[in-house]
Short mmCIF file of C-alpha atoms in Angstrom, two decimals:
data_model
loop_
_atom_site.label_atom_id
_atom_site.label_comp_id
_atom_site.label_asym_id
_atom_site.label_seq_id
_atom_site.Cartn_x
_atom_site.Cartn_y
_atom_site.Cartn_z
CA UNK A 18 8.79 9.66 26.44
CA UNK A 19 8.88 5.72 26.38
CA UNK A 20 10.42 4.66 22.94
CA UNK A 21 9.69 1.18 21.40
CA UNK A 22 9.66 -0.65 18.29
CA UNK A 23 7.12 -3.43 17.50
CA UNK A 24 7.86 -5.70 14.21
CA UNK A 25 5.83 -8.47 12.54
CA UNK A 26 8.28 -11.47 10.17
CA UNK A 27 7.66 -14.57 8.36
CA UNK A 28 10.57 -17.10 9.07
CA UNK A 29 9.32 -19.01 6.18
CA UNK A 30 9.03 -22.36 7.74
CA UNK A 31 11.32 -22.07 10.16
CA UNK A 32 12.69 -25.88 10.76
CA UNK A 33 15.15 -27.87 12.70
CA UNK A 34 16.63 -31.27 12.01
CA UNK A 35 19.64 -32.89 13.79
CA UNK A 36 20.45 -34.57 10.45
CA UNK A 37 20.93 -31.40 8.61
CA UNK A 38 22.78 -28.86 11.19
CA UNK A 39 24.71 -27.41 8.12
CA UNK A 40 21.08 -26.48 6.46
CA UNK A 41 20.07 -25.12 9.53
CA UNK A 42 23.50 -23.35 10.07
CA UNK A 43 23.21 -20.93 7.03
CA UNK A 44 19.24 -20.57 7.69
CA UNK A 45 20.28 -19.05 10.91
CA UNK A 46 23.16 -16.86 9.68
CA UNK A 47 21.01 -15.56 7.18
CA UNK A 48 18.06 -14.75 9.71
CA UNK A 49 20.04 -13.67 12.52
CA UNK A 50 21.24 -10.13 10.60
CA UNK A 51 17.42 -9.23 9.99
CA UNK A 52 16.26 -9.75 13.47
CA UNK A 53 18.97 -8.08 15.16
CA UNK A 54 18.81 -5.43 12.40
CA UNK A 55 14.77 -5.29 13.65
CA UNK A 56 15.90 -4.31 17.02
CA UNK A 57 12.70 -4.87 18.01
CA UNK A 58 11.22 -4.70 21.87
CA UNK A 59 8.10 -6.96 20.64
CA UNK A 60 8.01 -9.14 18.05
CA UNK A 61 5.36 -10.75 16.07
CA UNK A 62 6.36 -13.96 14.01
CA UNK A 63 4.86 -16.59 11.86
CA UNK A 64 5.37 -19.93 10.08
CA UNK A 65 7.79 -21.42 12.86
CA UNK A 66 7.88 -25.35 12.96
CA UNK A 67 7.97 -27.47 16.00
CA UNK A 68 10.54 -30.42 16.79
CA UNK A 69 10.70 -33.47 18.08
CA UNK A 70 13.64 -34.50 20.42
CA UNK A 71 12.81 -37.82 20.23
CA UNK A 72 10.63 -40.27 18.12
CA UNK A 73 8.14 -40.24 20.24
CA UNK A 74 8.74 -37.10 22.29
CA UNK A 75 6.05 -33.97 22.74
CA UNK A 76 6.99 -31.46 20.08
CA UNK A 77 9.20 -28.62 21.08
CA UNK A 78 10.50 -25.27 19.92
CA UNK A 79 13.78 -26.18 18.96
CA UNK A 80 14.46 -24.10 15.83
CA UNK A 81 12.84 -21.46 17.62
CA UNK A 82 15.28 -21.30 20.66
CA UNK A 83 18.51 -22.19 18.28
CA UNK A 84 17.45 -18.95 16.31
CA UNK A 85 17.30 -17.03 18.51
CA UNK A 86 19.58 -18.31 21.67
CA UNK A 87 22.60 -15.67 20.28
CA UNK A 88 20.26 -12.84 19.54
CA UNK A 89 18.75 -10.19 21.82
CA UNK A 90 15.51 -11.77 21.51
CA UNK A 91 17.10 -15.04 23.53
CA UNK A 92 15.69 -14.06 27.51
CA UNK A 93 12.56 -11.70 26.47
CA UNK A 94 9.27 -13.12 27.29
CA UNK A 95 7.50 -15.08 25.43
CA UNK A 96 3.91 -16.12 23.90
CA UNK A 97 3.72 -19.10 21.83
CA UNK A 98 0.47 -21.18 20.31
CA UNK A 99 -0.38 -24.82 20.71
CA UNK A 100 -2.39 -27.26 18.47
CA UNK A 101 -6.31 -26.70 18.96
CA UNK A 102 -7.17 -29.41 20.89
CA UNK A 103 -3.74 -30.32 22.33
CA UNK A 104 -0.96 -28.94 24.46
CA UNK A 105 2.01 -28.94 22.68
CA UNK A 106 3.05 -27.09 19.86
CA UNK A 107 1.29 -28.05 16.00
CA UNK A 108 4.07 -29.86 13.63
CA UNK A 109 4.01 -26.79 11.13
CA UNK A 110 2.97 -22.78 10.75
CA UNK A 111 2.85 -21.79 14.77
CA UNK A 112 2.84 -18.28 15.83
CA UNK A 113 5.06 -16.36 18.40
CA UNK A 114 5.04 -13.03 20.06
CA UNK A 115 8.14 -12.22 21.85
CA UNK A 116 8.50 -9.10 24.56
CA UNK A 117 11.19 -7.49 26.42
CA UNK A 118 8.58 -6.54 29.28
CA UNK A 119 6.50 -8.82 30.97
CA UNK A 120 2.77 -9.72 29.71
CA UNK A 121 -0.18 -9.31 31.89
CA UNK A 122 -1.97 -12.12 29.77
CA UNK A 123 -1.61 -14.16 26.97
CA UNK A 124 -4.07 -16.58 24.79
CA UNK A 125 -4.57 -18.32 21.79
CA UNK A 126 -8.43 -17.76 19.51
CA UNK A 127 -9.36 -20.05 17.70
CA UNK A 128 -13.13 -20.81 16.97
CA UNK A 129 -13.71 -18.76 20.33
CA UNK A 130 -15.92 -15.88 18.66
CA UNK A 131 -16.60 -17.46 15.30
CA UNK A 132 -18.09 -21.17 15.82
CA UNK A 133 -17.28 -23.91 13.20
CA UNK A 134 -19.73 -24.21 10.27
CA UNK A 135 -19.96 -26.37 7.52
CA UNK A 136 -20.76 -25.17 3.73
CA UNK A 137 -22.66 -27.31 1.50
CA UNK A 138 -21.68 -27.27 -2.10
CA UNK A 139 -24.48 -26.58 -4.39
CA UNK A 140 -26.06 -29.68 -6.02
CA UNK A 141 -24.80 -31.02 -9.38
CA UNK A 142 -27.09 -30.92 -12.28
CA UNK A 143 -28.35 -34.22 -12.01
CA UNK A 144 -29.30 -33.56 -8.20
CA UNK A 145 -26.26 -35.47 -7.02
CA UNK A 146 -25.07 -33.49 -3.67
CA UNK A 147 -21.57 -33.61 -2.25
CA UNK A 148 -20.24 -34.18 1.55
CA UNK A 149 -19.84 -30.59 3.14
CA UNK A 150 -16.96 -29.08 3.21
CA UNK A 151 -16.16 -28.04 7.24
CA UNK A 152 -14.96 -24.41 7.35
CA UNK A 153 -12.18 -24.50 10.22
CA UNK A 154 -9.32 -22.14 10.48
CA UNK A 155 -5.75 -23.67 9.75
CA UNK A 156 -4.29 -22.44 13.15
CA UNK A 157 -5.31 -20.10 15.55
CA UNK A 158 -4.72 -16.24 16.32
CA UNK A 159 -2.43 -15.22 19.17
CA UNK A 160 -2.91 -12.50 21.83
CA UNK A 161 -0.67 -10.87 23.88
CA UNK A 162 -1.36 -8.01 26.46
CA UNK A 163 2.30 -6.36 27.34
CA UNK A 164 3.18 -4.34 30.14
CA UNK A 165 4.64 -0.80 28.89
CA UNK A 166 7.85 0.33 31.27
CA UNK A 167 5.38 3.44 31.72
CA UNK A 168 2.51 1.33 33.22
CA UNK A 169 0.05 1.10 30.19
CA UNK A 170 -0.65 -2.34 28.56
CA UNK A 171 -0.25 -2.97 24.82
CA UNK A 172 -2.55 -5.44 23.27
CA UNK A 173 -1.13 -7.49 20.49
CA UNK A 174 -2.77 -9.65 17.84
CA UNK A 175 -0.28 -11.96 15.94
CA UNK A 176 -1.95 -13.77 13.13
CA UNK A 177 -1.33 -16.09 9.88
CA UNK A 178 -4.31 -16.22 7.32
CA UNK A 179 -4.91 -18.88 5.55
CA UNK A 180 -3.33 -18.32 1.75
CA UNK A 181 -5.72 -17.95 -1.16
CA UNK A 182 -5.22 -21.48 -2.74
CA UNK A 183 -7.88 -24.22 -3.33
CA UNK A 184 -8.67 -26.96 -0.85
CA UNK A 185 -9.37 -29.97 -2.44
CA UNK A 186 -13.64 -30.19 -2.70
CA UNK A 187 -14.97 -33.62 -3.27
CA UNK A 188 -17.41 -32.89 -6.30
CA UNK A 189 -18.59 -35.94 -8.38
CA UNK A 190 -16.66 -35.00 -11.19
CA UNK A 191 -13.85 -36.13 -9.16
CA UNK A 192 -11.41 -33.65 -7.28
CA UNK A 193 -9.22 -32.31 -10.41
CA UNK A 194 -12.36 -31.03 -11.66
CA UNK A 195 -12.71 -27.40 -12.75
CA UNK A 196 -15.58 -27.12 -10.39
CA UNK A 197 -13.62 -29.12 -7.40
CA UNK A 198 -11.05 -25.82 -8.25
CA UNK A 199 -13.99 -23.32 -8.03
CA UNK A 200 -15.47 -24.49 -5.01
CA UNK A 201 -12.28 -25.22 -3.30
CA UNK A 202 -11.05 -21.52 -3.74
CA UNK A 203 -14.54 -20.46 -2.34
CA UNK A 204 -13.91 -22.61 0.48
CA UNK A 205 -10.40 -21.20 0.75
CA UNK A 206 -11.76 -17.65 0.83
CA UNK A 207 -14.18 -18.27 3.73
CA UNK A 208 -11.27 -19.94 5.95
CA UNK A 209 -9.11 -16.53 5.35
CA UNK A 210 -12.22 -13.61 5.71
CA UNK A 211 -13.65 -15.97 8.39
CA UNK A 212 -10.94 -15.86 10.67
CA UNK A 213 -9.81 -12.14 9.55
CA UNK A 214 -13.63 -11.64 11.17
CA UNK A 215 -12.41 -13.60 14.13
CA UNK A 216 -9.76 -11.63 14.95
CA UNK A 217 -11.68 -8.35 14.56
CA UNK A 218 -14.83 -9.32 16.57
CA UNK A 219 -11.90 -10.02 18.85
CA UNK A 220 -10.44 -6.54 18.65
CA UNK A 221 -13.69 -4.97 19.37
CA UNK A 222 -13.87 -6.76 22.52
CA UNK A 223 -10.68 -5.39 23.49
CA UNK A 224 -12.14 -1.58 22.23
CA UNK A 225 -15.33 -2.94 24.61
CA UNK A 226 -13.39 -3.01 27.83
CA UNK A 227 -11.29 0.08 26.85
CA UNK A 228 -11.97 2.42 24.38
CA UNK A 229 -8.17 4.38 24.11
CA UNK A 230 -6.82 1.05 24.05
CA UNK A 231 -3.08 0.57 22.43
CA UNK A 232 -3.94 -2.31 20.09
CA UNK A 233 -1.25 -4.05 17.52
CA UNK A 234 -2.59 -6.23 15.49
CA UNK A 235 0.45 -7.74 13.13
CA UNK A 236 1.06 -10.76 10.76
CA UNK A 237 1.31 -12.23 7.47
CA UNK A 238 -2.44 -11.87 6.05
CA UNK A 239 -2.21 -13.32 2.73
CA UNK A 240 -4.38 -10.72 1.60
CA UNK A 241 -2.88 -7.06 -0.07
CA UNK A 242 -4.28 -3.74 1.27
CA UNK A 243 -7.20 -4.25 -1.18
CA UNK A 244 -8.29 -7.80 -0.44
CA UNK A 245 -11.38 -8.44 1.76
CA UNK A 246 -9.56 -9.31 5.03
CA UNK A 247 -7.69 -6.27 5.50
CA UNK A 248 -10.90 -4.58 4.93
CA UNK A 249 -12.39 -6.50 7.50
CA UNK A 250 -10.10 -6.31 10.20
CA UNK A 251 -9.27 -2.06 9.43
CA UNK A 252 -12.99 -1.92 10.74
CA UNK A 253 -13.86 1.19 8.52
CA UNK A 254 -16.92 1.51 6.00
CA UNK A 255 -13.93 2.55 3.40
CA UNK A 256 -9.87 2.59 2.69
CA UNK A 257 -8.82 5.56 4.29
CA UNK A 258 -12.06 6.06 6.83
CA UNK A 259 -11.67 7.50 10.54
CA UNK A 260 -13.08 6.71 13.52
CA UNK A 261 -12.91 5.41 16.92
CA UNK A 262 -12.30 2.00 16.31
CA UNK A 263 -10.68 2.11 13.06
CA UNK A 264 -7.37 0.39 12.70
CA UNK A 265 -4.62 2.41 10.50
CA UNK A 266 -1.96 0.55 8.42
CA UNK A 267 0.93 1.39 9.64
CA UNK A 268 2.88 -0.23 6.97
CA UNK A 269 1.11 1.94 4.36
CA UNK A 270 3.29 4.86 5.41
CA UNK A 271 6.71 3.81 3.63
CA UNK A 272 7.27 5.23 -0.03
CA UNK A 273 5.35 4.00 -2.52
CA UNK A 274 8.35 2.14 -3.91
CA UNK A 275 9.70 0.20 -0.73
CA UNK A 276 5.99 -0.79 0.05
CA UNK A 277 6.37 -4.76 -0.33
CA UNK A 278 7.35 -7.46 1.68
CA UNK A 279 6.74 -10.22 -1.14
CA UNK A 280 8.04 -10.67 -4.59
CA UNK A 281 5.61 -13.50 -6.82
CA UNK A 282 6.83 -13.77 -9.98
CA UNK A 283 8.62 -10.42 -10.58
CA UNK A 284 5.73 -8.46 -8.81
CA UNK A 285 5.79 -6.71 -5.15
CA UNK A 286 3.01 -7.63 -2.83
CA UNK A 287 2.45 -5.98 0.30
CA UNK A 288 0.65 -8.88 2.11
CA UNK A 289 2.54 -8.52 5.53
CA UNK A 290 0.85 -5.63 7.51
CA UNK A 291 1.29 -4.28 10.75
CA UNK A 292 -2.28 -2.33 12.09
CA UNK A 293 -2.31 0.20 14.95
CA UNK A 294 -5.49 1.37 17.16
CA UNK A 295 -6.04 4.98 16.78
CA UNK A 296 -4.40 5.64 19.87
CA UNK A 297 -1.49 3.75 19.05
CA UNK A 298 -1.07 5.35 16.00
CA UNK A 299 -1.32 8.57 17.58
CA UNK A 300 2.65 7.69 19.16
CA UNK A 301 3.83 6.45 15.66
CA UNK A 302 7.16 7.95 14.19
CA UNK A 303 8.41 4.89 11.78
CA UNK A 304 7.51 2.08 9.60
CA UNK A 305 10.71 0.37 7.92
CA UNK A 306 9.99 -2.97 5.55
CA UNK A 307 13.31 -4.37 5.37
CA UNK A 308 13.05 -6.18 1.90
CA UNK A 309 16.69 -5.22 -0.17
CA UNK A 310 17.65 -8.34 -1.50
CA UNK A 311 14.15 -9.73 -1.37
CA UNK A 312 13.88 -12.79 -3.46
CA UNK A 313 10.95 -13.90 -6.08
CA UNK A 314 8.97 -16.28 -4.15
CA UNK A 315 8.35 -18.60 -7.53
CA UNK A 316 12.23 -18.43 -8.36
CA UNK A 317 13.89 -18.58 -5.36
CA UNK A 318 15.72 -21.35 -5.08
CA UNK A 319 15.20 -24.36 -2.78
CA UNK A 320 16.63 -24.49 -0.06
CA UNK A 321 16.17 -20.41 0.70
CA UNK A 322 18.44 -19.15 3.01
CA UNK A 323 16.46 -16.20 5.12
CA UNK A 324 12.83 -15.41 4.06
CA UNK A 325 11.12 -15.07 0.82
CA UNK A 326 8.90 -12.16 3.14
CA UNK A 327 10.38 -9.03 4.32
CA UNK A 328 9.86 -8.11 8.73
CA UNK A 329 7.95 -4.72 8.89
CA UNK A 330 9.24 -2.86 11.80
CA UNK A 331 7.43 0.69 13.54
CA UNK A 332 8.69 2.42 16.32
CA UNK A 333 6.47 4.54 18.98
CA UNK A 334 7.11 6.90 21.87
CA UNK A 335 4.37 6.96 24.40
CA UNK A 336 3.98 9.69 26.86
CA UNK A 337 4.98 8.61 30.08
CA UNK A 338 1.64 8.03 32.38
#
């Protein structure tokens, strides 16, 4: 049997700065624990910042390779994303999967499957119409196809949806308008399902090429079991349905009372998920959310030390090929 253990965490902005090193000192104490405590083989994260040596250098990874340059995570391969449109890294919110086995391929999605579109508010009533509002994604999904020790390849999706807060809508009433609010959460909504589509269209293609496939797809949606995007990318007519291409939540199977990995304002979310093909979730044993001494995201204090989200961790045995 070939045992592994796949986890998904928010580092919560994850930043470096060579005027701070204390700051970043107790950040990484307090993060260090968790991922070693993950003991993950692959591992999805979010929200990591990028550095700049120097004024005018190319952004880098720096927090990234401080965090983890003590950890077991330090010499595993490694997937990162860029800026759409550039080649380095984007300033804030990039995405990282990290392996202890080699990956056959690797790419970032973003506007690939799901072109650009622009949404046109509707008109005011004295016909007065405002500029479009251009519905792009914030930053882009990231694949990942890992070689298994026992031959097979895992596919992994890592992605960060958009949060459900307004974007500022130019209405004529001026953009602290209730409607600006109205339409600007409308526009938020389509950036989140509208990439949540993306990465499922992209998930089909993968089903497409190989129907058994062993598919991850992991990340901070911004969305609760309920909300549309999980819907969307489970790929099932209903909560709960079965099929062939259905993905199961995986995080769904810890007690109903550990089932969080956010606290806003005294109330657990579960808006971190970790999603398994049905193959993959045929070799599941364990799903662990590692959220004791989770703090309230609205109280926490600033600056936090580890993560206002809790890493969700499964483990797998595959049968050898």
């Amino acid at each position: 049997m070939q045992a592994f253990r796949l986890a998904t965490f928010n580092l919560e902005n994850l930043d470096w700065s060579a005027t701070r090193p204390d700051a970043f000192a107790r950040r990484t104490g307090a993060l260090r624990p968790l991922l070693e405590a993950l003991d993950a083989d692959i591992l999805c994260l979010q929200e990591i910042h990028a550095q700049r040596l120097h004024k005018h250098g190319a952004r880098q990874y720096i927090a990234l390779d401080q965090l983890l340059a003590t950890t077991r995570y330090a010499a595993f391969h490694r997937a990162t994303t860029v800026r759409p449109g550039a080649d380095a890294p984007a300033d804030v919110h990039n995405l990282a999967i990290l392996s202890r086995w080699p990956m056959r391929a690797q790419r970032q999605i973003h506007h690939d499957i799901v072109a650009r579109w622009d949404w046109r508010p509707p008109r005011e009533a004295d016909g007065s119409e405002a500029e479009p509002a251009p519905i792009v994604w914030d930053r882009p999904l990231l694949y990942a196809s890992v070689e298994l020790p026992n031959g097979l390849a895992l596919h992994v999706v890592n992605l960060h949806l958009r949060a459900p807060r307004a974007i500022p809508v130019a209405t004529a009433r001026g953009l602290g308008s209730s409607r600006a609010q109205i339409e600007g959460q409308f526009v938020a909504a389509l950036k989140r399902e509208g990439q949540a589509l993306e990465a499922r269209l992209f998930v089909e293609t993968l089903f497409d090429a190989e129907p058994d496939a062993l598919i991850a797809v992991a990340g901070d949606f911004n969305a609760d079991e309920h909300d549309a995007p999980t819907r969307l990318l489970r790929g099932g007519r209903d909560e709960g349905a079965a099929g062939a291409r259905v993905l199961i939540p995986l995080e769904e199977r810890v007690e109903p009372s550990r089932r969080f990995t956010v606290i806003h304002a005294g109330r657990p979310t579960l808006i971190d998920h970790l999603f398994a093909s049905p193959a993959l979730a045929a070799a599941w044993r364990e799903t662990s959310i590692l959220n004791e001494g989770l703090q309230d995201e609205v109280y926490a204090p600033d600056p936090i030390d580890a993560s206002l989200h809790a890493p969700v961790v499964a483990k797998f045995e595959l049968s050898s090929k």
